[in-house]
Short mmCIF file of C-alpha atoms and ligand atoms in Angstrom, two decimals:
data_model
loop_
_atom_site.label_atom_id
_atom_site.label_comp_id
_atom_site.label_asym_id
_atom_site.label_seq_id
_atom_site.Cartn_x
_atom_site.Cartn_y
_atom_site.Cartn_z
CA UNK A 1 260.78 42.78 -48.69
CA UNK A 2 263.65 42.85 -46.24
CA UNK A 3 265.04 46.39 -46.03
CA UNK A 4 261.87 48.39 -47.15
CA UNK A 5 261.56 51.41 -45.27
CA UNK A 6 258.71 53.77 -44.60
CA UNK A 7 259.57 57.19 -43.39
CA UNK A 8 256.76 58.81 -41.41
CA UNK A 9 258.78 61.24 -39.19
CA UNK A 10 258.12 64.97 -39.10
CA UNK A 11 261.62 65.40 -40.76
CA UNK A 12 263.31 64.13 -42.66
CA UNK A 13 260.42 63.29 -45.01
CA UNK A 14 260.24 61.25 -48.11
CA UNK A 15 261.68 62.55 -51.19
CA UNK A 16 259.80 62.38 -54.65
CA UNK A 17 261.56 60.65 -57.44
CA UNK A 18 262.21 63.59 -59.70
CA UNK A 19 264.00 65.35 -56.69
CA UNK A 20 266.06 62.13 -56.17
CA UNK A 21 266.95 62.05 -59.86
CA UNK A 22 268.18 65.66 -59.46
CA UNK A 23 270.57 64.58 -56.78
CA UNK A 24 272.28 62.10 -59.23
CA UNK A 25 273.17 64.72 -61.87
CA UNK A 26 276.72 65.61 -62.21
CA UNK A 27 278.11 68.11 -59.92
CA UNK A 28 278.69 71.54 -61.47
CA UNK A 29 280.98 74.37 -60.35
CA UNK A 30 279.06 76.87 -58.20
CA UNK A 31 280.29 80.10 -59.56
CA UNK A 32 279.41 80.00 -63.27
CA UNK A 33 276.74 79.53 -65.88
CA UNK A 34 276.00 75.87 -64.92
CA UNK A 35 274.68 76.79 -61.51
CA UNK A 36 273.49 80.48 -61.65
CA UNK A 37 270.20 79.70 -63.35
CA UNK A 38 269.51 76.85 -60.89
CA UNK A 39 270.21 79.04 -58.01
CA UNK A 40 268.25 81.97 -59.28
CA UNK A 41 265.24 79.79 -59.94
CA UNK A 42 265.48 78.19 -56.52
CA UNK A 43 265.65 81.68 -54.89
CA UNK A 44 262.75 82.79 -56.69
CA UNK A 45 260.58 79.92 -55.91
CA UNK A 46 261.54 80.24 -52.19
CA UNK A 47 260.30 83.68 -52.24
CA UNK A 48 256.88 82.50 -53.61
CA UNK A 49 256.67 79.85 -50.92
CA UNK A 50 257.58 82.17 -48.13
CA UNK A 51 255.17 84.75 -49.83
CA UNK A 52 257.76 87.46 -49.49
CA UNK A 53 259.27 89.99 -52.01
CA UNK A 54 262.39 90.16 -49.87
CA UNK A 55 265.51 88.15 -50.12
CA UNK A 56 265.61 84.82 -48.96
CA UNK A 57 269.06 83.75 -47.77
CA UNK A 58 270.13 80.19 -48.57
CA UNK A 59 272.84 78.37 -46.19
CA UNK A 60 274.33 74.77 -46.37
CA UNK A 61 273.32 74.09 -42.90
CA UNK A 62 270.34 72.33 -41.25
CA UNK A 63 267.25 74.40 -40.24
CA UNK A 64 268.96 75.27 -36.91
CA UNK A 65 271.59 77.02 -38.90
CA UNK A 66 268.89 79.62 -40.10
CA UNK A 67 267.58 80.00 -36.39
CA UNK A 68 271.30 80.63 -35.31
CA UNK A 69 271.78 83.23 -38.08
CA UNK A 70 268.60 85.21 -37.06
CA UNK A 71 269.99 85.68 -33.45
CA UNK A 72 273.47 86.27 -34.67
CA UNK A 73 272.47 88.95 -37.13
CA UNK A 74 269.63 90.68 -35.37
CA UNK A 75 270.95 90.67 -32.02
CA UNK A 76 273.65 92.39 -29.82
CA UNK A 77 274.84 90.83 -26.53
CA UNK A 78 272.59 92.21 -23.76
CA UNK A 79 269.68 92.73 -25.87
CA UNK A 80 266.32 91.95 -24.36
CA UNK A 81 264.51 89.37 -26.53
CA UNK A 82 261.23 87.66 -25.83
CA UNK A 83 260.85 83.85 -26.71
CA UNK A 84 257.58 82.19 -26.96
CA UNK A 85 258.03 78.49 -25.93
CA UNK A 86 255.92 75.69 -25.71
CA UNK A 87 258.18 72.87 -26.46
CA UNK A 88 261.35 71.52 -27.58
CA UNK A 89 261.96 73.81 -30.45
CA UNK A 90 260.81 76.95 -28.62
CA UNK A 91 263.38 76.13 -26.13
CA UNK A 92 266.05 75.84 -28.77
CA UNK A 93 265.42 79.72 -29.39
CA UNK A 94 266.01 80.22 -25.73
CA UNK A 95 269.26 78.38 -25.86
CA UNK A 96 270.61 79.99 -28.92
CA UNK A 97 269.68 83.46 -27.73
CA UNK A 98 271.28 82.86 -24.29
CA UNK A 99 274.48 81.68 -26.05
CA UNK A 100 274.66 84.96 -27.80
CA UNK A 101 274.45 86.87 -24.54
CA UNK A 102 270.80 87.93 -24.96
CA UNK A 103 268.77 88.65 -21.97
CA UNK A 104 265.93 86.29 -22.71
CA UNK A 105 262.38 86.71 -21.44
CA UNK A 106 260.51 83.59 -21.94
CA UNK A 107 256.79 83.41 -22.54
CA UNK A 108 256.51 79.82 -21.40
CA UNK A 109 253.67 77.36 -21.71
CA UNK A 110 253.27 73.70 -20.75
CA UNK A 111 254.25 71.46 -23.68
CA UNK A 112 251.17 70.97 -25.83
CA UNK A 113 249.66 74.43 -25.04
CA UNK A 114 248.80 76.86 -27.64
CA UNK A 115 250.54 80.34 -27.27
CA UNK A 116 248.15 83.09 -26.99
CA UNK A 117 248.77 86.61 -28.69
CA UNK A 118 247.44 88.35 -25.47
CA UNK A 119 250.04 86.87 -23.36
CA UNK A 120 252.68 88.27 -25.84
CA UNK A 121 251.11 91.70 -26.12
CA UNK A 122 250.98 91.73 -22.19
CA UNK A 123 254.70 90.62 -21.73
CA UNK A 124 256.04 92.99 -24.16
CA UNK A 125 254.01 95.81 -22.55
CA UNK A 126 255.32 94.87 -19.06
CA UNK A 127 258.81 94.96 -20.39
CA UNK A 128 258.53 98.17 -22.48
CA UNK A 129 259.53 96.37 -25.64
CA UNK A 130 262.43 93.97 -27.09
CA UNK A 131 264.75 93.73 -29.54
CA UNK A 132 262.90 90.59 -31.15
CA UNK A 133 260.25 88.10 -30.39
CA UNK A 134 260.98 84.60 -31.50
CA UNK A 135 258.13 82.23 -32.33
CA UNK A 136 257.86 78.59 -33.39
CA UNK A 137 255.13 78.27 -36.05
CA UNK A 138 254.85 74.42 -35.56
CA UNK A 139 256.15 73.05 -32.55
CA UNK A 140 257.11 69.72 -33.81
CA UNK A 141 257.50 68.31 -30.39
CA UNK A 142 253.79 68.63 -29.54
CA UNK A 143 251.98 68.77 -32.89
CA UNK A 144 250.69 72.37 -31.93
CA UNK A 145 250.73 74.85 -34.87
CA UNK A 146 250.21 78.32 -33.48
CA UNK A 147 248.50 81.42 -34.99
CA UNK A 148 251.49 83.23 -36.11
CA UNK A 149 249.52 85.91 -37.82
CA UNK A 150 247.95 86.91 -34.43
CA UNK A 151 251.14 86.54 -32.58
CA UNK A 152 252.99 88.76 -34.99
CA UNK A 153 250.24 91.32 -34.88
CA UNK A 154 250.48 91.23 -31.07
CA UNK A 155 254.34 91.79 -31.08
CA UNK A 156 254.61 94.31 -33.99
CA UNK A 157 253.47 97.56 -32.17
CA UNK A 158 256.25 97.11 -29.63
CA UNK A 159 258.68 97.54 -32.37
CA UNK A 160 260.32 94.18 -31.82
CA UNK A 161 261.36 92.29 -34.82
CA UNK A 162 259.18 89.13 -35.32
CA UNK A 163 261.09 86.02 -35.95
CA UNK A 164 259.52 82.89 -37.02
CA UNK A 165 260.70 79.07 -36.85
CA UNK A 166 258.98 77.79 -39.73
CA UNK A 167 261.13 74.83 -40.11
CA UNK A 168 258.41 72.18 -40.09
CA UNK A 169 255.52 74.18 -41.45
CA UNK A 170 256.68 75.95 -44.50
CA UNK A 171 254.71 74.64 -47.36
CA UNK A 172 252.46 72.59 -45.08
CA UNK A 173 250.53 75.43 -43.42
CA UNK A 174 250.03 79.04 -44.54
CA UNK A 175 252.76 81.48 -43.77
CA UNK A 176 252.25 84.94 -45.36
CA UNK A 177 255.61 86.68 -44.35
CA UNK A 178 254.83 89.88 -46.08
CA UNK A 179 251.18 90.18 -45.29
CA UNK A 180 251.55 89.26 -41.60
CA UNK A 181 254.57 91.65 -41.06
CA UNK A 182 256.99 88.89 -40.30
CA UNK A 183 260.50 90.07 -40.32
CA UNK A 184 262.48 86.98 -40.49
CA UNK A 185 261.26 83.44 -41.16
CA UNK A 186 263.59 80.34 -41.16
CA UNK A 187 263.39 76.96 -42.67
CA UNK A 188 264.92 73.86 -43.75
CA UNK A 189 264.95 71.65 -46.84
CA UNK A 190 263.81 68.31 -45.14
CA UNK A 191 260.34 68.82 -44.15
CA UNK A 192 257.41 69.99 -46.27
CA UNK A 193 259.63 71.15 -48.83
CA UNK A 194 260.34 67.62 -49.87
CA UNK A 195 264.01 67.68 -50.33
CA UNK A 196 266.83 66.02 -48.48
CA UNK A 197 268.33 67.48 -45.10
CA UNK A 198 271.12 69.95 -45.68
CA UNK A 199 269.90 73.51 -46.64
CA UNK A 200 268.57 76.33 -44.56
CA UNK A 201 266.69 79.36 -45.36
CA UNK A 202 266.28 82.80 -43.79
CA UNK A 203 263.89 84.99 -45.40
CA UNK A 204 264.66 88.54 -44.27
CA UNK A 205 262.33 91.51 -44.55
CA UNK A 206 263.42 95.07 -45.79
CA UNK A 207 262.96 96.31 -42.19
CA UNK A 208 265.85 94.34 -41.13
CA UNK A 209 268.07 95.55 -43.79
CA UNK A 210 267.34 99.30 -42.90
CA UNK A 211 269.86 101.17 -40.67
CA UNK A 212 269.82 99.75 -37.05
CA UNK A 213 268.16 96.52 -38.31
CA UNK A 214 271.00 94.41 -37.33
CA UNK A 215 272.98 93.55 -34.21
CA UNK A 216 276.74 93.37 -33.34
CA UNK A 217 277.05 89.72 -32.46
CA UNK A 218 279.93 88.07 -34.03
CA UNK A 219 279.31 86.04 -37.01
CA UNK A 220 280.92 84.75 -40.14
CA UNK A 221 279.63 81.83 -41.93
CA UNK A 222 276.07 82.77 -41.22
CA UNK A 223 276.57 86.59 -41.91
CA UNK A 224 273.52 87.82 -43.72
CA UNK A 225 275.22 90.79 -45.36
CA UNK A 226 277.77 88.53 -47.00
CA UNK A 227 275.19 86.18 -48.00
CA UNK A 228 273.13 88.85 -49.61
CA UNK A 229 276.05 90.31 -51.17
CA UNK A 230 276.92 86.91 -52.84
CA UNK A 231 273.26 86.41 -53.79
CA UNK A 232 273.09 89.72 -55.77
CA UNK A 233 275.77 88.18 -57.99
CA UNK A 234 273.62 84.97 -58.07
CA UNK A 235 276.49 83.09 -56.07
CA UNK A 236 276.47 81.97 -52.57
CA UNK A 237 279.00 83.22 -50.17
CA UNK A 238 280.81 79.63 -49.68
CA UNK A 239 280.62 76.55 -51.58
CA UNK A 240 277.00 75.52 -51.27
CA UNK A 241 275.89 71.86 -51.43
CA UNK A 242 275.28 72.03 -54.99
CA UNK A 243 273.26 68.80 -55.57
CA UNK A 244 270.87 69.68 -52.57
CA UNK A 245 270.16 73.24 -54.28
CA UNK A 246 269.45 71.39 -57.53
CA UNK A 247 267.04 68.97 -55.69
CA UNK A 248 265.41 71.76 -53.82
CA UNK A 249 264.82 73.72 -56.85
CA UNK A 250 263.03 70.73 -58.47
CA UNK A 251 261.03 70.07 -55.31
CA UNK A 252 259.98 73.66 -54.99
CA UNK A 253 258.91 73.41 -58.62
CA UNK A 254 256.67 70.43 -57.80
CA UNK A 255 255.31 72.31 -54.77
CA UNK A 256 254.43 75.40 -56.81
CA UNK A 257 253.17 73.55 -59.72
CA UNK A 258 250.44 71.66 -57.55
CA UNK A 259 249.75 75.04 -55.85
CA UNK A 260 250.57 76.12 -52.23
CA UNK A 261 246.64 76.26 -51.41
CA UNK A 262 246.37 72.76 -52.63
CA UNK A 263 249.17 71.62 -50.58
CA UNK A 264 247.70 73.36 -47.45
CA UNK A 265 244.38 71.68 -47.99
CA UNK A 266 246.17 68.25 -48.46
CA UNK A 267 247.98 68.53 -45.08
CA UNK A 268 244.74 69.53 -43.42
CA UNK A 269 243.11 66.31 -44.71
CA UNK A 270 246.09 64.22 -43.85
CA UNK A 271 245.96 65.57 -40.36
CA UNK A 272 242.29 64.58 -40.22
CA UNK A 273 242.88 61.34 -41.49
CA UNK A 274 245.48 60.55 -38.95
CA UNK A 275 243.45 61.87 -36.07
CA UNK A 276 240.60 59.82 -37.19
CA UNK A 277 242.56 56.60 -37.27
CA UNK A 278 244.20 57.29 -33.81
CA UNK A 279 241.00 57.89 -32.17
CA UNK A 280 239.22 54.82 -33.83
CA UNK A 281 241.84 52.76 -32.16
CA UNK A 282 240.89 54.27 -28.98
CA UNK A 283 244.24 56.00 -28.44
CA UNK A 284 244.40 59.51 -26.85
CA UNK A 285 245.77 62.39 -28.96
CA UNK A 286 248.37 64.67 -27.39
CA UNK A 287 248.49 67.11 -30.24
CA UNK A 288 245.24 69.25 -30.83
CA UNK A 289 242.09 67.42 -32.06
CA UNK A 290 241.38 70.16 -34.90
CA UNK A 291 242.59 71.27 -38.10
CA UNK A 292 245.23 73.43 -37.13
CA UNK A 293 247.24 70.30 -36.31
CA UNK A 294 248.26 69.49 -39.86
CA UNK A 295 251.98 68.82 -39.60
CA UNK A 296 252.49 66.12 -36.89
CA UNK A 297 250.02 64.03 -34.85
CA UNK A 298 251.37 63.21 -31.38
CA UNK A 299 249.74 60.35 -29.62
CA UNK A 300 249.86 58.98 -26.17
CA UNK A 301 250.81 55.23 -25.91
CA UNK A 302 248.26 53.16 -24.04
CA UNK A 303 249.00 52.64 -20.33
CA UNK A 304 251.92 50.29 -19.99
CA UNK A 305 253.43 50.71 -23.29
CA UNK A 306 256.48 52.73 -23.71
CA UNK A 307 256.51 54.87 -26.78
CA UNK A 308 260.29 54.32 -27.37
CA UNK A 309 259.33 50.64 -27.24
CA UNK A 310 256.70 51.13 -29.90
CA UNK A 311 258.80 53.11 -32.21
CA UNK A 312 261.61 50.57 -32.09
CA UNK A 313 259.16 47.74 -32.62
CA UNK A 314 257.64 49.40 -35.60
CA UNK A 315 261.05 49.86 -37.17
CA UNK A 316 262.47 46.58 -36.59
CA UNK A 317 259.25 44.60 -37.41
CA UNK A 318 257.88 46.69 -40.24
CA UNK A 319 260.55 49.11 -41.44
CA UNK A 320 258.34 51.89 -40.37
CA UNK A 321 259.94 54.88 -38.78
CA UNK A 322 257.97 57.23 -36.64
CA UNK A 323 259.28 59.51 -34.05
CA UNK A 324 259.24 59.20 -30.16
CA UNK A 325 258.70 61.96 -27.70
CA UNK A 326 261.19 64.68 -26.84
CA UNK A 327 262.13 65.86 -23.29
CA UNK A 328 259.22 65.19 -20.83
CA UNK A 329 257.13 63.37 -23.46
CA UNK A 330 260.04 60.63 -23.93
CA UNK A 331 258.38 57.45 -23.59
CA UNK A 332 254.94 58.75 -23.40
CA UNK A 333 254.17 59.87 -26.91
CA UNK A 334 254.91 58.74 -30.42
CA UNK A 335 254.45 61.36 -33.45
CA UNK A 336 253.50 60.47 -36.87
CA UNK A 337 254.65 63.24 -39.29
CA UNK A 338 252.57 63.89 -42.25
CA UNK A 339 254.16 66.80 -44.16
CA UNK A 340 255.53 67.07 -47.79
CA UNK A 341 255.50 64.12 -50.13
CA UNK A 342 252.62 62.23 -48.21
CA UNK A 343 249.36 61.05 -49.41
CA UNK A 344 246.53 59.03 -47.65
CA UNK A 345 248.10 55.76 -48.12
CA UNK A 346 250.94 56.91 -46.50
CA UNK A 347 248.72 57.59 -43.35
CA UNK A 348 246.98 54.25 -43.90
CA UNK A 349 250.38 52.41 -43.77
CA UNK A 350 251.43 54.24 -40.65
CA UNK A 351 248.23 53.50 -38.99
CA UNK A 352 248.19 49.99 -40.09
CA UNK A 353 251.53 49.32 -38.54
CA UNK A 354 250.76 51.09 -35.47
CA UNK A 355 247.64 49.10 -34.97
CA UNK A 356 249.42 45.75 -35.70
CA UNK A 357 252.33 46.70 -33.41
CA UNK A 358 250.31 47.83 -30.38
CA UNK A 359 248.26 44.62 -30.63
CA UNK A 360 251.56 42.71 -30.56
CA UNK A 361 252.63 44.69 -27.47
CA UNK A 362 249.48 43.62 -25.83
CA UNK A 363 246.96 46.67 -26.52
CA UNK A 364 243.33 45.76 -26.87
CA UNK A 365 242.33 47.28 -30.10
CA UNK A 366 239.91 45.98 -32.72
CA UNK A 367 241.97 45.21 -35.91
CA UNK A 368 241.32 47.18 -39.15
CA UNK A 369 239.38 50.27 -37.61
CA UNK A 370 242.22 52.75 -38.00
CA UNK A 371 242.40 52.62 -41.92
CA UNK A 372 238.84 52.67 -42.55
CA UNK A 373 238.32 55.74 -40.32
CA UNK A 374 241.28 57.25 -41.77
CA UNK A 375 240.34 56.91 -45.42
CA UNK A 376 236.84 58.27 -44.60
CA UNK A 377 238.17 61.22 -42.96
CA UNK A 378 240.44 62.18 -45.59
CA UNK A 379 237.63 62.46 -47.98
CA UNK A 380 235.58 64.63 -45.81
CA UNK A 381 234.41 67.99 -47.37
CA UNK A 382 235.97 67.09 -50.77
CA UNK A 383 234.01 66.48 -53.90
CA UNK A 384 235.61 63.68 -55.97
N1 PMP B 1 262.38 73.81 -35.52
C1 PMP B 1 261.50 73.04 -35.73
C2 PMP B 1 260.08 73.30 -35.50
C3 PMP B 1 261.74 71.70 -36.15
O1 PMP B 1 260.79 70.79 -36.25
C4 PMP B 1 263.18 71.27 -36.27
C5 PMP B 1 263.54 69.98 -36.82
N2 PMP B 1 262.86 68.87 -36.29
C6 PMP B 1 264.07 72.40 -36.09
C7 PMP B 1 263.66 73.52 -35.75
C8 PMP B 1 265.65 71.98 -36.21
O2 PMP B 1 265.98 71.82 -37.71
P1 PMP B 1 267.29 71.11 -37.86
O3 PMP B 1 267.19 69.70 -37.32
O4 PMP B 1 266.98 71.01 -39.46
O5 PMP B 1 268.43 71.75 -37.43
#
């Protein structure tokens, strides 16, 4: 089976066959009746997934494009903004906001810590408010999924816009944009939405469209007003990645047909299964050992084994792709993503390959324990 590949990274993620089929359809023109119904349906489905009645703006970009659009459209140079950061992607908000000339006040945590609503409320009170508060729902570098509802509730009384990076979490864990008072939520196509990389979304609440809602930073391709005006005519401002929009539409259809609640429940159980298998091998979890950790499981490699070496060996020997560690976790942790088109057999495959490879690299692990524990944990609490 030379060449067989298994994709177990927290993005991009495997794409279901009907979505792949959509990619193979002839390209149609993007301003006309061949494309309009696809775009209309896709945008409507996105609203359902973000749980918002507001517009979801679609960009041909990766998730970072949506994040940059949030800073570029909300902020003016010199604005004070608060960024809650507990890892690599929280730090990305800091970098973008600094590039746009914002005065960034970071609420920083050690990588792996869980941000607290009290800390955010306290910092905002000390500062006397901020233009915006930037959050990362699922910090993909550590496996921590934070409590966006509580953090948004802590930030809102200050009058700051609440902006959420939901790139790796949307469709995997609950995000109630309207009910939780989130002003902007950003995501990308290649994670739990089960489509290939290349599309970014920014869901923008009505509060932001009101007067004073936006800032004066320069922007062109990512300008929200331009995007919204185009979408009102059921077009995009610029030529979109037509095949990707078709693919995303099909993927969202699958997600909604199965139901978001069912998807959230499956992700919780995939997380449980993965953690159970990891612990059965005697490995130490880096990500939290609870059901909040439903997106990616981060694991410390045993003493003496470099996680980058493990990642490479998994790919070369077994065609299994997992992710290594970012920044300070490089060489120390590996990460198994379980978002989107995954089932328990994917987890079992990933764990079996990790077990085999770690043993080859010299770890002392009883063979076969990981899969048995994972399958059992996946069934927990479920009547079959
Ligand atoms: N935020 C989070 C939480 C992510 O996981 C990622 C992708 N790993 C990004 C932002 C950046 O997305 P992209 O690579 O699509 O720009």
